[in-house]
């Protein structure tokens, strides 16, 4: 099973303006570290408490359950980068 590609690598015509696209860009730019939900919310300009944070938490959890993200700890996520960005073994 291969991890999903970033939206722009699947179809260049897809805009990255939706929440998934924004989260993708943010996590890909910080792919060397996992990010907490509050940090993701802060970068997206969302409130870091209350209903908006709960909504983002639920969405991140859903994406992690569906293999789009990796949950590294409670409320902490990393992006699953496409294989194309990973050098082949033995090269």
Short mmCIF file of N, CA, C and O in Angstrom, two decimals:
data_model
loop_
_atom_site.label_atom_id
_atom_site.label_comp_id
_atom_site.label_asym_id
_atom_site.label_seq_id
_atom_site.Cartn_x
_atom_site.Cartn_y
_atom_site.Cartn_z
N UNK A 1 0.84 -1.17 0.00
CA UNK A 1 0.00 0.00 0.00
C UNK A 1 0.88 1.24 0.00
O UNK A 1 1.79 1.36 0.79
N UNK A 2 0.63 2.15 -0.91
CA UNK A 2 1.41 3.37 -1.00
C UNK A 2 0.68 4.52 -0.32
O UNK A 2 -0.55 4.61 -0.42
N UNK A 3 1.43 5.40 0.36
CA UNK A 3 0.76 6.56 0.96
C UNK A 3 0.22 7.47 -0.12
O UNK A 3 0.73 7.50 -1.23
N UNK A 4 -0.84 8.22 0.21
CA UNK A 4 -1.42 9.11 -0.80
C UNK A 4 -0.46 10.23 -1.15
O UNK A 4 0.32 10.68 -0.31
N UNK A 5 -0.52 10.65 -2.39
CA UNK A 5 0.31 11.76 -2.84
C UNK A 5 -0.33 13.07 -2.40
O UNK A 5 -1.52 13.14 -2.13
N UNK A 6 0.49 14.09 -2.32
CA UNK A 6 -0.06 15.42 -2.05
C UNK A 6 -1.01 15.78 -3.18
O UNK A 6 -0.84 15.35 -4.31
N UNK A 7 -2.06 16.56 -2.91
CA UNK A 7 -3.05 16.87 -3.94
C UNK A 7 -2.44 17.40 -5.23
O UNK A 7 -2.87 17.06 -6.31
N UNK A 8 -1.41 18.21 -5.15
CA UNK A 8 -0.83 18.80 -6.36
C UNK A 8 -0.10 17.76 -7.20
O UNK A 8 0.05 17.93 -8.40
N UNK A 9 0.37 16.65 -6.59
CA UNK A 9 1.04 15.63 -7.37
C UNK A 9 0.05 14.66 -8.00
O UNK A 9 0.36 14.00 -8.97
N UNK A 10 -1.16 14.56 -7.44
CA UNK A 10 -2.18 13.71 -8.03
C UNK A 10 -2.78 14.36 -9.26
O UNK A 10 -2.97 13.73 -10.27
N UNK A 11 -3.08 15.63 -9.17
CA UNK A 11 -3.70 16.37 -10.25
C UNK A 11 -3.29 17.83 -10.13
O UNK A 11 -3.76 18.52 -9.23
N UNK A 12 -2.40 18.30 -11.01
CA UNK A 12 -1.91 19.67 -10.89
C UNK A 12 -3.00 20.72 -10.93
O UNK A 12 -2.81 21.83 -10.47
N UNK A 13 -4.17 20.39 -11.46
CA UNK A 13 -5.23 21.38 -11.55
C UNK A 13 -5.98 21.58 -10.22
O UNK A 13 -6.77 22.50 -10.10
N UNK A 14 -5.74 20.68 -9.24
CA UNK A 14 -6.42 20.81 -7.95
C UNK A 14 -5.82 21.98 -7.17
O UNK A 14 -4.62 22.08 -7.01
N UNK A 15 -6.68 22.84 -6.69
CA UNK A 15 -6.22 23.98 -5.89
C UNK A 15 -5.96 23.52 -4.46
O UNK A 15 -6.67 22.68 -3.94
N UNK A 16 -4.94 24.08 -3.84
CA UNK A 16 -4.63 23.73 -2.47
C UNK A 16 -5.21 24.75 -1.51
O UNK A 16 -4.65 25.05 -0.48
N UNK A 17 -6.37 25.28 -1.84
CA UNK A 17 -6.96 26.32 -1.01
C UNK A 17 -7.89 25.76 0.07
O UNK A 17 -8.18 26.45 1.03
N UNK A 18 -8.35 24.53 -0.07
CA UNK A 18 -9.21 23.93 0.94
C UNK A 18 -8.41 23.56 2.18
O UNK A 18 -7.19 23.66 2.20
N UNK A 19 -9.11 23.13 3.21
CA UNK A 19 -8.43 22.79 4.46
C UNK A 19 -7.41 21.68 4.27
O UNK A 19 -6.30 21.76 4.79
N UNK A 20 -7.76 20.63 3.52
CA UNK A 20 -6.80 19.54 3.30
C UNK A 20 -5.55 20.07 2.60
O UNK A 20 -4.43 19.75 2.98
N UNK A 21 -5.72 20.91 1.59
CA UNK A 21 -4.58 21.48 0.88
C UNK A 21 -3.71 22.33 1.77
O UNK A 21 -2.47 22.26 1.72
N UNK A 22 -4.33 23.13 2.62
CA UNK A 22 -3.57 23.98 3.54
C UNK A 22 -2.80 23.14 4.56
O UNK A 22 -1.62 23.41 4.84
N UNK A 23 -3.45 22.10 5.09
CA UNK A 23 -2.78 21.23 6.05
C UNK A 23 -1.65 20.48 5.36
O UNK A 23 -0.56 20.33 5.92
N UNK A 24 -1.88 20.03 4.13
CA UNK A 24 -0.83 19.34 3.36
C UNK A 24 0.40 20.22 3.21
O UNK A 24 1.52 19.78 3.45
N UNK A 25 0.18 21.44 2.76
CA UNK A 25 1.31 22.35 2.55
C UNK A 25 2.06 22.61 3.85
O UNK A 25 3.29 22.60 3.87
N UNK A 26 1.33 22.83 4.91
CA UNK A 26 1.95 23.12 6.20
C UNK A 26 2.76 21.92 6.70
O UNK A 26 3.93 22.07 7.08
N UNK A 27 2.17 20.74 6.69
CA UNK A 27 2.87 19.56 7.18
C UNK A 27 4.02 19.15 6.27
O UNK A 27 5.06 18.69 6.74
N UNK A 28 3.86 19.33 4.96
CA UNK A 28 4.95 19.00 4.03
C UNK A 28 6.12 19.96 4.24
O UNK A 28 7.28 19.55 4.17
N UNK A 29 5.83 21.23 4.50
CA UNK A 29 6.89 22.21 4.75
C UNK A 29 7.62 21.91 6.06
O UNK A 29 8.78 22.31 6.23
N UNK A 30 6.96 21.21 6.97
CA UNK A 30 7.55 20.85 8.26
C UNK A 30 7.65 19.33 8.40
O UNK A 30 7.43 18.79 9.47
N UNK A 31 7.96 18.66 7.31
CA UNK A 31 7.91 17.19 7.28
C UNK A 31 8.94 16.53 8.20
O UNK A 31 8.81 15.35 8.50
N UNK A 32 9.92 17.28 8.66
CA UNK A 32 10.92 16.69 9.55
C UNK A 32 10.45 16.63 11.00
O UNK A 32 11.15 16.10 11.85
N UNK A 33 9.25 17.16 11.28
CA UNK A 33 8.74 17.13 12.65
C UNK A 33 7.23 16.97 12.65
O UNK A 33 6.55 17.39 11.73
N UNK A 34 6.73 16.34 13.68
CA UNK A 34 5.28 16.23 13.86
C UNK A 34 4.77 17.54 14.43
O UNK A 34 5.50 18.27 15.11
N UNK A 35 3.52 17.86 14.13
CA UNK A 35 2.94 19.11 14.61
C UNK A 35 1.70 18.83 15.44
O UNK A 35 0.88 17.99 15.08
N UNK A 36 1.55 19.57 16.53
CA UNK A 36 0.39 19.46 17.40
C UNK A 36 -0.78 20.20 16.75
O UNK A 36 -0.59 21.18 16.03
N UNK A 37 -1.98 19.74 17.03
CA UNK A 37 -3.18 20.35 16.45
C UNK A 37 -3.25 21.85 16.71
O UNK A 37 -3.62 22.62 15.82
N UNK A 38 -2.89 22.29 17.90
CA UNK A 38 -2.92 23.73 18.20
C UNK A 38 -1.96 24.51 17.31
O UNK A 38 -2.26 25.63 16.89
N UNK A 39 -0.79 23.94 17.04
CA UNK A 39 0.18 24.61 16.16
C UNK A 39 -0.35 24.69 14.73
O UNK A 39 -0.19 25.71 14.05
N UNK A 40 -1.00 23.62 14.28
CA UNK A 40 -1.59 23.61 12.94
C UNK A 40 -2.69 24.68 12.87
O UNK A 40 -2.73 25.47 11.92
N UNK A 41 -3.54 24.73 13.89
CA UNK A 41 -4.61 25.73 13.93
C UNK A 41 -4.03 27.14 13.90
O UNK A 41 -4.52 28.01 13.16
N UNK A 42 -3.00 27.38 14.67
CA UNK A 42 -2.37 28.70 14.72
C UNK A 42 -1.85 29.10 13.33
O UNK A 42 -2.07 30.22 12.88
N UNK A 43 -1.18 28.17 12.64
CA UNK A 43 -0.66 28.46 11.31
C UNK A 43 -1.77 28.71 10.30
O UNK A 43 -1.58 29.45 9.33
N UNK A 44 -2.92 28.09 10.50
CA UNK A 44 -4.05 28.26 9.58
C UNK A 44 -4.91 29.47 9.94
O UNK A 44 -5.87 29.77 9.25
N UNK A 45 -4.55 30.16 11.02
CA UNK A 45 -5.31 31.33 11.43
C UNK A 45 -6.61 30.99 12.13
O UNK A 45 -7.52 31.81 12.17
N UNK A 46 -6.69 29.78 12.69
CA UNK A 46 -7.89 29.35 13.41
C UNK A 46 -7.70 29.58 14.90
O UNK A 46 -6.58 29.57 15.40
N UNK A 47 -8.81 29.74 15.64
CA UNK A 47 -8.70 29.83 17.10
C UNK A 47 -8.09 28.54 17.65
O UNK A 47 -8.30 27.46 17.12
N UNK A 48 -7.32 28.66 18.73
CA UNK A 48 -6.64 27.50 19.29
C UNK A 48 -7.38 26.92 20.49
O UNK A 48 -6.78 26.25 21.32
N UNK A 49 -8.68 27.19 20.56
CA UNK A 49 -9.52 26.59 21.59
C UNK A 49 -10.96 26.58 21.10
O UNK A 49 -11.28 27.20 20.09
N UNK A 50 -11.80 25.85 21.81
CA UNK A 50 -13.22 25.84 21.48
C UNK A 50 -13.58 24.99 20.28
O UNK A 50 -12.84 24.10 19.86
N UNK A 51 -14.74 25.32 19.70
CA UNK A 51 -15.30 24.52 18.61
C UNK A 51 -14.40 24.46 17.37
O UNK A 51 -14.26 23.39 16.77
N UNK A 52 -13.76 25.56 16.92
CA UNK A 52 -12.90 25.46 15.74
C UNK A 52 -11.74 24.48 15.93
O UNK A 52 -11.41 23.71 15.03
N UNK A 53 -11.16 24.46 17.14
CA UNK A 53 -10.08 23.52 17.41
C UNK A 53 -10.61 22.09 17.45
O UNK A 53 -9.98 21.17 16.92
N UNK A 54 -11.77 21.90 18.05
CA UNK A 54 -12.38 20.56 18.09
C UNK A 54 -12.69 20.05 16.69
O UNK A 54 -12.48 18.87 16.38
N UNK A 55 -13.16 20.94 15.83
CA UNK A 55 -13.46 20.57 14.45
C UNK A 55 -12.19 20.16 13.71
O UNK A 55 -12.17 19.15 13.00
N UNK A 56 -11.12 20.93 13.88
CA UNK A 56 -9.85 20.59 13.24
C UNK A 56 -9.31 19.27 13.78
O UNK A 56 -8.83 18.43 13.02
N UNK A 57 -9.41 19.08 15.09
CA UNK A 57 -8.95 17.83 15.70
C UNK A 57 -9.68 16.63 15.11
O UNK A 57 -9.06 15.62 14.76
N UNK A 58 -11.00 16.75 14.97
CA UNK A 58 -11.79 15.66 14.39
C UNK A 58 -11.38 15.41 12.94
O UNK A 58 -11.28 14.25 12.51
N UNK A 59 -11.14 16.47 12.19
CA UNK A 59 -10.76 16.31 10.79
C UNK A 59 -9.38 15.64 10.66
O UNK A 59 -9.19 14.74 9.84
N UNK A 60 -8.43 16.07 11.48
CA UNK A 60 -7.09 15.46 11.45
C UNK A 60 -7.16 13.99 11.83
O UNK A 60 -6.49 13.14 11.22
N UNK A 61 -7.98 13.67 12.83
CA UNK A 61 -8.15 12.28 13.25
C UNK A 61 -8.74 11.44 12.12
O UNK A 61 -8.30 10.33 11.85
N UNK A 62 -9.73 11.99 11.42
CA UNK A 62 -10.35 11.31 10.29
C UNK A 62 -9.31 11.04 9.20
O UNK A 62 -9.23 9.94 8.66
N UNK A 63 -8.52 12.05 8.86
CA UNK A 63 -7.49 11.87 7.83
C UNK A 63 -6.45 10.84 8.25
O UNK A 63 -5.96 10.08 7.42
N UNK A 64 -6.11 10.81 9.54
CA UNK A 64 -5.15 9.81 10.03
C UNK A 64 -5.74 8.40 9.92
O UNK A 64 -5.04 7.47 9.51
N UNK A 65 -7.01 8.25 10.28
CA UNK A 65 -7.65 6.93 10.17
C UNK A 65 -7.71 6.45 8.72
O UNK A 65 -7.73 5.25 8.46
N UNK A 66 -7.77 7.39 7.78
CA UNK A 66 -7.85 7.05 6.37
C UNK A 66 -6.49 7.02 5.68
O UNK A 66 -6.42 6.95 4.45
N UNK A 67 -5.41 7.11 6.44
CA UNK A 67 -4.07 6.97 5.89
C UNK A 67 -3.47 8.20 5.25
O UNK A 67 -2.40 8.13 4.66
N UNK A 68 -4.13 9.33 5.35
CA UNK A 68 -3.58 10.56 4.76
C UNK A 68 -2.50 11.18 5.65
O UNK A 68 -1.60 11.84 5.16
N UNK A 69 -2.64 11.00 6.95
CA UNK A 69 -1.69 11.54 7.92
C UNK A 69 -1.23 10.42 8.84
O UNK A 69 -1.89 9.39 8.95
N UNK A 70 -0.14 10.67 9.54
CA UNK A 70 0.35 9.75 10.55
C UNK A 70 0.16 10.42 11.90
O UNK A 70 0.61 11.55 12.11
N UNK A 71 -0.52 9.75 12.80
CA UNK A 71 -0.67 10.26 14.16
C UNK A 71 0.50 9.74 14.98
O UNK A 71 0.64 8.54 15.18
N UNK A 72 1.36 10.64 15.45
CA UNK A 72 2.57 10.24 16.17
C UNK A 72 2.39 10.25 17.68
O UNK A 72 3.16 9.61 18.40
N UNK A 73 1.40 10.98 18.16
CA UNK A 73 1.07 11.09 19.59
C UNK A 73 -0.32 11.71 19.65
O UNK A 73 -0.85 12.14 18.63
N UNK A 74 -0.92 11.77 20.83
CA UNK A 74 -2.24 12.42 20.91
C UNK A 74 -2.21 13.84 20.33
O UNK A 74 -1.34 14.64 20.68
N UNK A 75 -3.11 14.11 19.40
CA UNK A 75 -3.23 15.43 18.76
C UNK A 75 -1.97 15.90 18.06
O UNK A 75 -1.74 17.10 17.93
N UNK A 76 -1.15 14.98 17.59
CA UNK A 76 0.10 15.31 16.92
C UNK A 76 0.21 14.50 15.63
O UNK A 76 0.04 13.28 15.65
N UNK A 77 0.51 15.19 14.53
CA UNK A 77 0.43 14.55 13.21
C UNK A 77 1.62 14.90 12.32
O UNK A 77 2.24 15.94 12.47
N UNK A 78 1.88 14.00 11.37
CA UNK A 78 2.85 14.20 10.30
C UNK A 78 2.16 13.83 8.99
O UNK A 78 1.22 13.07 8.98
N UNK A 79 2.69 14.35 7.90
CA UNK A 79 2.16 14.03 6.57
C UNK A 79 2.81 12.73 6.07
O UNK A 79 3.96 12.45 6.41
N UNK A 80 2.08 11.95 5.30
CA UNK A 80 2.66 10.79 4.63
C UNK A 80 3.10 11.27 3.25
O UNK A 80 2.26 11.60 2.41
N UNK A 81 4.39 11.38 3.05
CA UNK A 81 4.91 11.89 1.79
C UNK A 81 4.87 10.82 0.72
O UNK A 81 5.04 9.63 1.01
N UNK A 82 4.68 11.20 -0.54
CA UNK A 82 4.65 10.22 -1.63
C UNK A 82 5.99 9.52 -1.79
O UNK A 82 7.03 10.07 -1.46
N UNK A 83 5.94 8.30 -2.30
CA UNK A 83 7.16 7.53 -2.52
C UNK A 83 8.12 8.24 -3.46
O UNK A 83 9.32 8.03 -3.39
N UNK A 84 7.59 9.07 -4.35
CA UNK A 84 8.45 9.76 -5.33
C UNK A 84 9.48 10.64 -4.64
O UNK A 84 10.54 10.91 -5.20
N UNK A 85 9.21 11.08 -3.43
CA UNK A 85 10.15 11.93 -2.72
C UNK A 85 11.17 11.13 -1.91
O UNK A 85 12.10 11.68 -1.37
N UNK A 86 10.96 9.82 -1.83
CA UNK A 86 11.86 8.95 -1.07
C UNK A 86 12.79 8.24 -2.05
O UNK A 86 12.34 7.59 -2.98
N UNK A 87 14.13 8.35 -1.85
CA UNK A 87 15.05 7.68 -2.76
C UNK A 87 14.89 6.16 -2.65
O UNK A 87 14.62 5.64 -1.56
N UNK A 88 15.02 5.45 -3.76
CA UNK A 88 14.90 4.00 -3.74
C UNK A 88 16.01 3.38 -2.90
O UNK A 88 17.11 3.90 -2.81
N UNK A 89 15.70 2.24 -2.27
CA UNK A 89 16.70 1.53 -1.47
C UNK A 89 17.78 0.97 -2.38
O UNK A 89 17.51 0.53 -3.49
N UNK A 90 19.01 0.98 -1.89
CA UNK A 90 20.12 0.43 -2.66
C UNK A 90 20.69 1.36 -3.70
O UNK A 90 21.54 0.98 -4.49
N UNK A 91 20.26 2.59 -3.74
CA UNK A 91 20.79 3.54 -4.72
C UNK A 91 21.87 4.40 -4.12
O UNK A 91 21.89 4.74 -3.02
#
